[in-house]
CSV table of C-alpha atoms and ligand atoms in Angstrom, one decimal:
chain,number,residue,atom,x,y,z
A,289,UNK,CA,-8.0,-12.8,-33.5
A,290,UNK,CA,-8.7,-16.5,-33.0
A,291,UNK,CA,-12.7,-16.9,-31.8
A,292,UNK,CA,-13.3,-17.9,-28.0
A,293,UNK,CA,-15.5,-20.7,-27.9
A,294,UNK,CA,-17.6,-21.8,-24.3
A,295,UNK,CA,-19.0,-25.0,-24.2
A,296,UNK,CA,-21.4,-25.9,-22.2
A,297,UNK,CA,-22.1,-30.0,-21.8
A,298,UNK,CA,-20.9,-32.6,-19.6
A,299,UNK,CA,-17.3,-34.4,-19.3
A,300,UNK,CA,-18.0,-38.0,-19.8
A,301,UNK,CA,-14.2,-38.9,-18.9
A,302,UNK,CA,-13.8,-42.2,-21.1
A,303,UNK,CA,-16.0,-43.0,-24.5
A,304,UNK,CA,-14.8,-39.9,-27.0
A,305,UNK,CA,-18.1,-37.7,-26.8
A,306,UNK,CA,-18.7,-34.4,-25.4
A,307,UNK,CA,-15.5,-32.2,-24.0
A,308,UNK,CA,-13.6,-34.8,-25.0
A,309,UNK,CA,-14.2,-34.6,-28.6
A,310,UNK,CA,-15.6,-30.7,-28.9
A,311,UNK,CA,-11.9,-29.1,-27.5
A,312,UNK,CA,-9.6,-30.8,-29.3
A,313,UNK,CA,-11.7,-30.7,-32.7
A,314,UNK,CA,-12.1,-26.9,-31.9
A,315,UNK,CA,-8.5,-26.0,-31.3
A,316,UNK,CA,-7.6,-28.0,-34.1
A,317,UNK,CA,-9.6,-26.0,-36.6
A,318,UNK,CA,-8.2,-22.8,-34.7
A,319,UNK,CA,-10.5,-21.3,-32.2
A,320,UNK,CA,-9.8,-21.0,-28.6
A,321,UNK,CA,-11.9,-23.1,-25.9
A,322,UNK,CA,-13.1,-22.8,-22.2
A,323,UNK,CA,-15.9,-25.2,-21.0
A,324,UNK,CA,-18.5,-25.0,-18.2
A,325,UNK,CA,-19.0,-28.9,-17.3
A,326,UNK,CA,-22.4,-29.7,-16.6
A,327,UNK,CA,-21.9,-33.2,-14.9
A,328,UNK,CA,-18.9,-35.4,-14.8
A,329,UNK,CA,-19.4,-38.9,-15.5
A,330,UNK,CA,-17.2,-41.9,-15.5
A,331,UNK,CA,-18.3,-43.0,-19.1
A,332,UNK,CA,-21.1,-41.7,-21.5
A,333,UNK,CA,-24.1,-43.5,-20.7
A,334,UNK,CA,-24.9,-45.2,-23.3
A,335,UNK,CA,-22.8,-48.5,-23.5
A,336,UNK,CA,-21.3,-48.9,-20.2
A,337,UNK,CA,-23.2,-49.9,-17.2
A,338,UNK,CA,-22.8,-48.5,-13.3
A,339,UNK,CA,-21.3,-45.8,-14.4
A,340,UNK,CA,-21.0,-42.7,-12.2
A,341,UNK,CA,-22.1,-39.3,-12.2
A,342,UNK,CA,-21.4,-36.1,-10.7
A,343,UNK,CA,-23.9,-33.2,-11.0
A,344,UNK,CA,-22.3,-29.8,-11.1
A,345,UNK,CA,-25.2,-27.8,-10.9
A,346,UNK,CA,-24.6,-25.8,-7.7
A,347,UNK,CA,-21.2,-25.3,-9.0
A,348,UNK,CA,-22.4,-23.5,-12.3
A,349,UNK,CA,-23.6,-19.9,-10.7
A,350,UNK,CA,-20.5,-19.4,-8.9
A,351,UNK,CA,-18.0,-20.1,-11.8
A,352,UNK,CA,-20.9,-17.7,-13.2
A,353,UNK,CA,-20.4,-14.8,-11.2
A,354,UNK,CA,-16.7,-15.2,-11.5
A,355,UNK,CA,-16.6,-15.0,-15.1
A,356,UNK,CA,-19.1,-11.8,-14.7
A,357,UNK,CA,-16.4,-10.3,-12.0
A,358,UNK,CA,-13.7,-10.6,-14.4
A,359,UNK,CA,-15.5,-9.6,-17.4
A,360,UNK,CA,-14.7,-12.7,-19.2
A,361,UNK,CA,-17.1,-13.2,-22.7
A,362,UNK,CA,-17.4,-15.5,-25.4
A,363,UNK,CA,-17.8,-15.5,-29.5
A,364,UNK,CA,-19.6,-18.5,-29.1
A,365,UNK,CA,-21.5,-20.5,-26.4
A,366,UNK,CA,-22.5,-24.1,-27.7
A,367,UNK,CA,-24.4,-26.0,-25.6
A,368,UNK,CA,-24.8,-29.8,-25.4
A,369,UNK,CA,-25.4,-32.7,-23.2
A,370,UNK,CA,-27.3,-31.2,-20.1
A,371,UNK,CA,-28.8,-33.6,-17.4
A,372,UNK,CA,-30.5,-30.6,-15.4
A,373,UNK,CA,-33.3,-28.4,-16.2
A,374,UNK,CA,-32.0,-26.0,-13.4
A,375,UNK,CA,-28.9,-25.5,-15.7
A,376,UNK,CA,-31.3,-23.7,-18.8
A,377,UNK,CA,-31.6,-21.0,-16.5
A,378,UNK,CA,-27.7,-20.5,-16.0
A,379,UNK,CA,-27.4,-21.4,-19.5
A,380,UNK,CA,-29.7,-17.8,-20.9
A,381,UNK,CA,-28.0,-16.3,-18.5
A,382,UNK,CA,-24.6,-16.9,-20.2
A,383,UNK,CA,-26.3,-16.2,-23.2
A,384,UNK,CA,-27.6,-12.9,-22.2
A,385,UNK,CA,-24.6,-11.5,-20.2
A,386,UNK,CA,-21.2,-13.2,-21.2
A,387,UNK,CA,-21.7,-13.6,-25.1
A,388,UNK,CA,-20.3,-10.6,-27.2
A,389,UNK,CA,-22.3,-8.5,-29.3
A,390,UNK,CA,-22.8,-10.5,-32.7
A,391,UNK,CA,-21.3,-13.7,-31.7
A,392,UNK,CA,-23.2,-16.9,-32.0
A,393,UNK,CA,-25.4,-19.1,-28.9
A,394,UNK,CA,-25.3,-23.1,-30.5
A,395,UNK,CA,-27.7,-25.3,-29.3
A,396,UNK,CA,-26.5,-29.1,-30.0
A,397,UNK,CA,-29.9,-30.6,-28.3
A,398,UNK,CA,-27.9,-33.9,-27.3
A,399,UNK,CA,-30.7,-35.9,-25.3
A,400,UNK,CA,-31.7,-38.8,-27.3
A,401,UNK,CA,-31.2,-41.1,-30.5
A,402,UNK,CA,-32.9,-43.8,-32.0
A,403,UNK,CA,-36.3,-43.0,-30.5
A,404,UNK,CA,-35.6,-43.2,-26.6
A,405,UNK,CA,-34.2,-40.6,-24.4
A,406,UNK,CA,-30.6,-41.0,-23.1
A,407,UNK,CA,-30.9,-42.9,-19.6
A,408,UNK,CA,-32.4,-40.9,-17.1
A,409,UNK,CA,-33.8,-38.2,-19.0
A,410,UNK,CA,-37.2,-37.1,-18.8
A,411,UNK,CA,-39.3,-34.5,-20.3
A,412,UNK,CA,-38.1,-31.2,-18.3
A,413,UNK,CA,-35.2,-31.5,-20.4
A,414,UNK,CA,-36.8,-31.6,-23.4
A,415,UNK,CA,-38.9,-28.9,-22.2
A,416,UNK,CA,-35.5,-27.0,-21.3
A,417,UNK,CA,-34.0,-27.6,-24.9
A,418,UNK,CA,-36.8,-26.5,-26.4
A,419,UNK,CA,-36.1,-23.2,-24.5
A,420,UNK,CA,-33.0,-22.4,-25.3
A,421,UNK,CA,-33.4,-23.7,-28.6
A,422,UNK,CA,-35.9,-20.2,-29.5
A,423,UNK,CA,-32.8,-18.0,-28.9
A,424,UNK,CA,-30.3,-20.2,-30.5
A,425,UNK,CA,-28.4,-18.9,-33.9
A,426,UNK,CA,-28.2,-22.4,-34.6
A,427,UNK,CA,-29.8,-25.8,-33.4
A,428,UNK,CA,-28.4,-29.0,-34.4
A,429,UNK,CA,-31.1,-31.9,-33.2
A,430,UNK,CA,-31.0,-35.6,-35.0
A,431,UNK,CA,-34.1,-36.6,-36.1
A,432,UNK,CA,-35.1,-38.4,-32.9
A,433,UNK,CA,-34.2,-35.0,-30.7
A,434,UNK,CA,-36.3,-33.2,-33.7
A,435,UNK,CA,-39.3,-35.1,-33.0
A,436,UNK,CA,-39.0,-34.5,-29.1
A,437,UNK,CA,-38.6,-30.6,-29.5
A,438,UNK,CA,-41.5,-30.1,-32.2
A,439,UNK,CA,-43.8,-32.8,-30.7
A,440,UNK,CA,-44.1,-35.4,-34.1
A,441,UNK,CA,-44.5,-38.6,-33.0
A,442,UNK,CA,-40.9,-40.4,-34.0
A,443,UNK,CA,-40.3,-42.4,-37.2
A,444,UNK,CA,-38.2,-44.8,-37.8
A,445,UNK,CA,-38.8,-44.9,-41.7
A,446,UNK,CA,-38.5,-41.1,-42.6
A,447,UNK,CA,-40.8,-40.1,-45.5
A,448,UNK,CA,-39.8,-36.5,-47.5
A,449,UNK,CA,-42.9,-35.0,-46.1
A,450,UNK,CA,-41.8,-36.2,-42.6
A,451,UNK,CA,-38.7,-34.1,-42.7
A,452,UNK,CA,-40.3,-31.4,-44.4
A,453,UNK,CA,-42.7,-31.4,-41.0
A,454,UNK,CA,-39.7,-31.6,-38.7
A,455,UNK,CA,-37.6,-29.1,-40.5
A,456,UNK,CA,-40.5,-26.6,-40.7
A,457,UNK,CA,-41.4,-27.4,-37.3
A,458,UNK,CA,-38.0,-26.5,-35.8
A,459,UNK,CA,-37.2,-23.1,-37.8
A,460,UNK,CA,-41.0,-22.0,-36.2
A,461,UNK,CA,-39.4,-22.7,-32.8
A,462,UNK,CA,-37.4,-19.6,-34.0
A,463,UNK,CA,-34.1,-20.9,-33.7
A,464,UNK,CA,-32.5,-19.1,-37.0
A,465,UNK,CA,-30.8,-22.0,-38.7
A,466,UNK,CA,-31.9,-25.3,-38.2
A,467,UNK,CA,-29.3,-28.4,-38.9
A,468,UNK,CA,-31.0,-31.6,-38.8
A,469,UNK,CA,-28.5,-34.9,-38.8
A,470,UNK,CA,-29.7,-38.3,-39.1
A,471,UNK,CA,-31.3,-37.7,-42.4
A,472,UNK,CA,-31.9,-40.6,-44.0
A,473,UNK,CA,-33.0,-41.9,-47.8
A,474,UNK,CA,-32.9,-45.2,-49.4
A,475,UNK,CA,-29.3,-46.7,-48.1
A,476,UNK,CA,-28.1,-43.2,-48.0
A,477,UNK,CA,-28.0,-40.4,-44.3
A,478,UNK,CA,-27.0,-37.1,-43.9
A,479,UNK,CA,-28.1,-33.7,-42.6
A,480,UNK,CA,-30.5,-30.9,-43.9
A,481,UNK,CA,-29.6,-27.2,-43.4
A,482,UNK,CA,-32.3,-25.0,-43.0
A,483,UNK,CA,-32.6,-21.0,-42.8
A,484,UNK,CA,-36.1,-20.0,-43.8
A,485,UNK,CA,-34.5,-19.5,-46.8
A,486,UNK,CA,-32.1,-21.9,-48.2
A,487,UNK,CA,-32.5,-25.5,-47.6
A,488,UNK,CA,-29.7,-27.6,-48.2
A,489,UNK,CA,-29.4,-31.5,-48.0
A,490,UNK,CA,-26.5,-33.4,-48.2
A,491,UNK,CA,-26.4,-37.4,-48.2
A,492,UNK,CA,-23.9,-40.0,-48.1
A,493,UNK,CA,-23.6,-43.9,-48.4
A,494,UNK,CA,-25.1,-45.4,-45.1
A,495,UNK,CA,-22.5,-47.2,-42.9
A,496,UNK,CA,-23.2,-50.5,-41.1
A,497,UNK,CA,-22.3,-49.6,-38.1
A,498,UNK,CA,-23.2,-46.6,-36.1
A,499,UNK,CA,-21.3,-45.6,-33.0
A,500,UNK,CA,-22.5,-43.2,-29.9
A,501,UNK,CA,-20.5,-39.4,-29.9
A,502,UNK,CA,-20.6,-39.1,-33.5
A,503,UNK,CA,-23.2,-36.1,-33.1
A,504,UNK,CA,-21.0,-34.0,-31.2
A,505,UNK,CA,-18.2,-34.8,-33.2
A,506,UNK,CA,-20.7,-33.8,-36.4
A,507,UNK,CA,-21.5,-30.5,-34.5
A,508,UNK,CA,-17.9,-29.7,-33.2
A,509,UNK,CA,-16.5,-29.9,-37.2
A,510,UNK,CA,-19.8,-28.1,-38.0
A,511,UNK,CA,-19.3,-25.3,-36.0
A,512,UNK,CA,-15.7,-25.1,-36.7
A,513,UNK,CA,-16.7,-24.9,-40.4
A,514,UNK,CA,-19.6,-22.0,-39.3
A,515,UNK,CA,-16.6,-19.5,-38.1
A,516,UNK,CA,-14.1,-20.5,-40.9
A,517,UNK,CA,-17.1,-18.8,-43.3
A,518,UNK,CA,-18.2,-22.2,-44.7
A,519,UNK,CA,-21.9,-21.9,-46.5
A,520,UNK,CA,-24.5,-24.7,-46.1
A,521,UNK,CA,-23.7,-26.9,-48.7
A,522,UNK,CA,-19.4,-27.0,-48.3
A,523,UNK,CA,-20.1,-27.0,-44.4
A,524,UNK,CA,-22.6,-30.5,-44.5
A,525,UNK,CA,-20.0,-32.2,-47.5
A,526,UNK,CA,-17.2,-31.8,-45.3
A,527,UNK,CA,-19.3,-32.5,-41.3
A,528,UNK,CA,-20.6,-35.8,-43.4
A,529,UNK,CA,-17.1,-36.9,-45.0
A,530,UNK,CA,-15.7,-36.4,-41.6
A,531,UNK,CA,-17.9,-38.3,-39.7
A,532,UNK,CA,-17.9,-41.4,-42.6
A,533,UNK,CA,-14.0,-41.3,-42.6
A,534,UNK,CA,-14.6,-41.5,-38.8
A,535,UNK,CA,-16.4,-44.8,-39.0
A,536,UNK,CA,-14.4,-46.7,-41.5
A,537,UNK,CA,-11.5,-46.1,-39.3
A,538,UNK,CA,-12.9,-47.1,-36.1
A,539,UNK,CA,-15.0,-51.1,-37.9
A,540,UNK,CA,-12.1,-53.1,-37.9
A,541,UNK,CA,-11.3,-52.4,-34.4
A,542,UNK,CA,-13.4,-54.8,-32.8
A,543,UNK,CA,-11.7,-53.7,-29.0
A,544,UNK,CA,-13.5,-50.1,-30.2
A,545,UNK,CA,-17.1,-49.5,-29.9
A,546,UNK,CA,-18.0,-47.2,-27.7
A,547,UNK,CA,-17.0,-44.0,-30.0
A,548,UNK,CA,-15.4,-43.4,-33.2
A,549,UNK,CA,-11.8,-42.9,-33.8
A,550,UNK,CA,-11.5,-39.6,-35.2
A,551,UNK,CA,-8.4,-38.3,-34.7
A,552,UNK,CA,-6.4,-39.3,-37.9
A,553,UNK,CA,-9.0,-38.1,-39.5
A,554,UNK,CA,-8.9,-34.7,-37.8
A,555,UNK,CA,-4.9,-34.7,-38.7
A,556,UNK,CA,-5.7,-35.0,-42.5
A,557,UNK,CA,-8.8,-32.5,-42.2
A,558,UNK,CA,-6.5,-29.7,-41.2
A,559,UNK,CA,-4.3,-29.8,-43.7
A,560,UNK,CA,-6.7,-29.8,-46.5
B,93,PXL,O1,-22.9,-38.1,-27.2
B,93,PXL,C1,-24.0,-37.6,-26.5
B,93,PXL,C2,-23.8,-37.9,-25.0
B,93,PXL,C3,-23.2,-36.9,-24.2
B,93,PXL,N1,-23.1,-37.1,-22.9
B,93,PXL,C4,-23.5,-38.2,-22.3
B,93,PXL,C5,-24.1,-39.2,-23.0
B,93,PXL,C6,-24.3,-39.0,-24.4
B,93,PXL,C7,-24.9,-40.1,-25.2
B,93,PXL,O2,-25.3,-41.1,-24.7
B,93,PXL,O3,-24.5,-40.3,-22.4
B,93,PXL,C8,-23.3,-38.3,-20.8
């Protein structure tokens, strides 16, 4: 029976992040999706100036206790992009009451990059993250949203020992597998998988360029690759590949830069 996936982050309607990667990425690997939108915005913001932004906060209990009245549950709840710290608590709640017994609560921590918060995000969401990132089965920060949650001053120029700290630092939050993205060596980035046991790294040629949604696209294909039974190592080759295939066919389109263009590469991905 195909898995029933919730996602929980907000619909940015133009600029290929969030729902707008996550669904069809997760139907196209074969699970089943329903979202809870946590804001919709015009564009992601990141990019694009004046753009709008609805919160959907008050709307989130209600949809809530409909979901509870109708016994509707989930395989997996994966959270992402939240702009409200009022929405953690609705958020355990989901994860307390509407996830089914052995199925999987995903905590994509997507609030900041390259050292800054996203615009207009402040500390009470880190403070959230770090909340629901103790229950999570799995928590999938970059290396900037790593920092944030564990309290290591961001840098730029990553040392072995400084991902060692961060790594560390995030298992002992208790989330139970750590996946840190943005990993970088030399001329070469990837992600670090991390279970208190094994403690996988996988790393790729750098790109030049580097485009905004390719961590949800990264964590989409990742947690695809989770419920199709992938291990550590097979599950970062092919997340990495994907997103690098992503870029190359995205830098000659000049009239493209707000987000990757993904979706030949998700074409050929499902057939291999
Ligand atoms: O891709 C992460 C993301 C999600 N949602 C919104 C964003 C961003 C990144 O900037 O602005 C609204």
């Amino acid at each position: 029976m195909s898995k029933k996936i919730l996602t929980i982050q907000d619909i940015s309607c133009y600029g290929q992040c969030s729902v707008t990667v996550a669904l069809p990425i997760l139907s196209a690997l074969g699970f089943e999706t329903a979202i809870l939108p946590s804001a919709i915005l015009s564009t992601h913001t990141a990019g694009f100036k004046n753009f709008t932004v609805l919160d959907l906060t008050n709307e989130m209990p209600k949809i809530i206790n409909h979901w509870k009245s109708e016994n509707i549950k989930f395989d997996v709840i994966y959270t992402g992009y939240i702009g409200n710290k009022i929405q953690f608590d609705y958020i355990l709640d989901i994860k307390n009451n509407l996830l089914n017994e052995g199925g999987l609560f995903i905590v994509d921590p997507a609030m900041a990059d390259n050292g800054n918060m996203y615009y207009g995000l402040g500390n009470d969401i880190v403070l959230g993250m770090i909340r629901i990132s103790k229950e999570a089965d799995y928590i999938l920060p970059n290396i900037t949203e790593a920092s944030f949650l564990t309290g290591n001053k961001y840098q730029e120029i990553q040392t072995k020992e400084y991902q060692d700290k961060l790594i560390k630092d995030l298992y002992k939050l208790g989330a139970k597998n750590v996946i840190l993205t943005g990993v970088t060596e030399n001329n070469k980035i990837g992600a670090r998988a991390y279970n208190g046991i094994d403690d996988v790294t996988v790393l790729k040629e750098k790109e030049k360029t580097s485009y905004h949604g390719t961590g949800d696209i990264f964590s989409s294909i990742v947690i695809g690759n989770i419920l199709n039974g992938l291990d550590f190592k097979a599950n970062l080759d092919k997340a990495t590949d994907f997103i690098i295939d992503s870029i190359r066919n995205t830098v000659n389109d000049k009239s493209h830069s707000y987000g990757v263009k993904y979706e030949e590469i998700l074409k050929d991905y499902r057939l291999n």
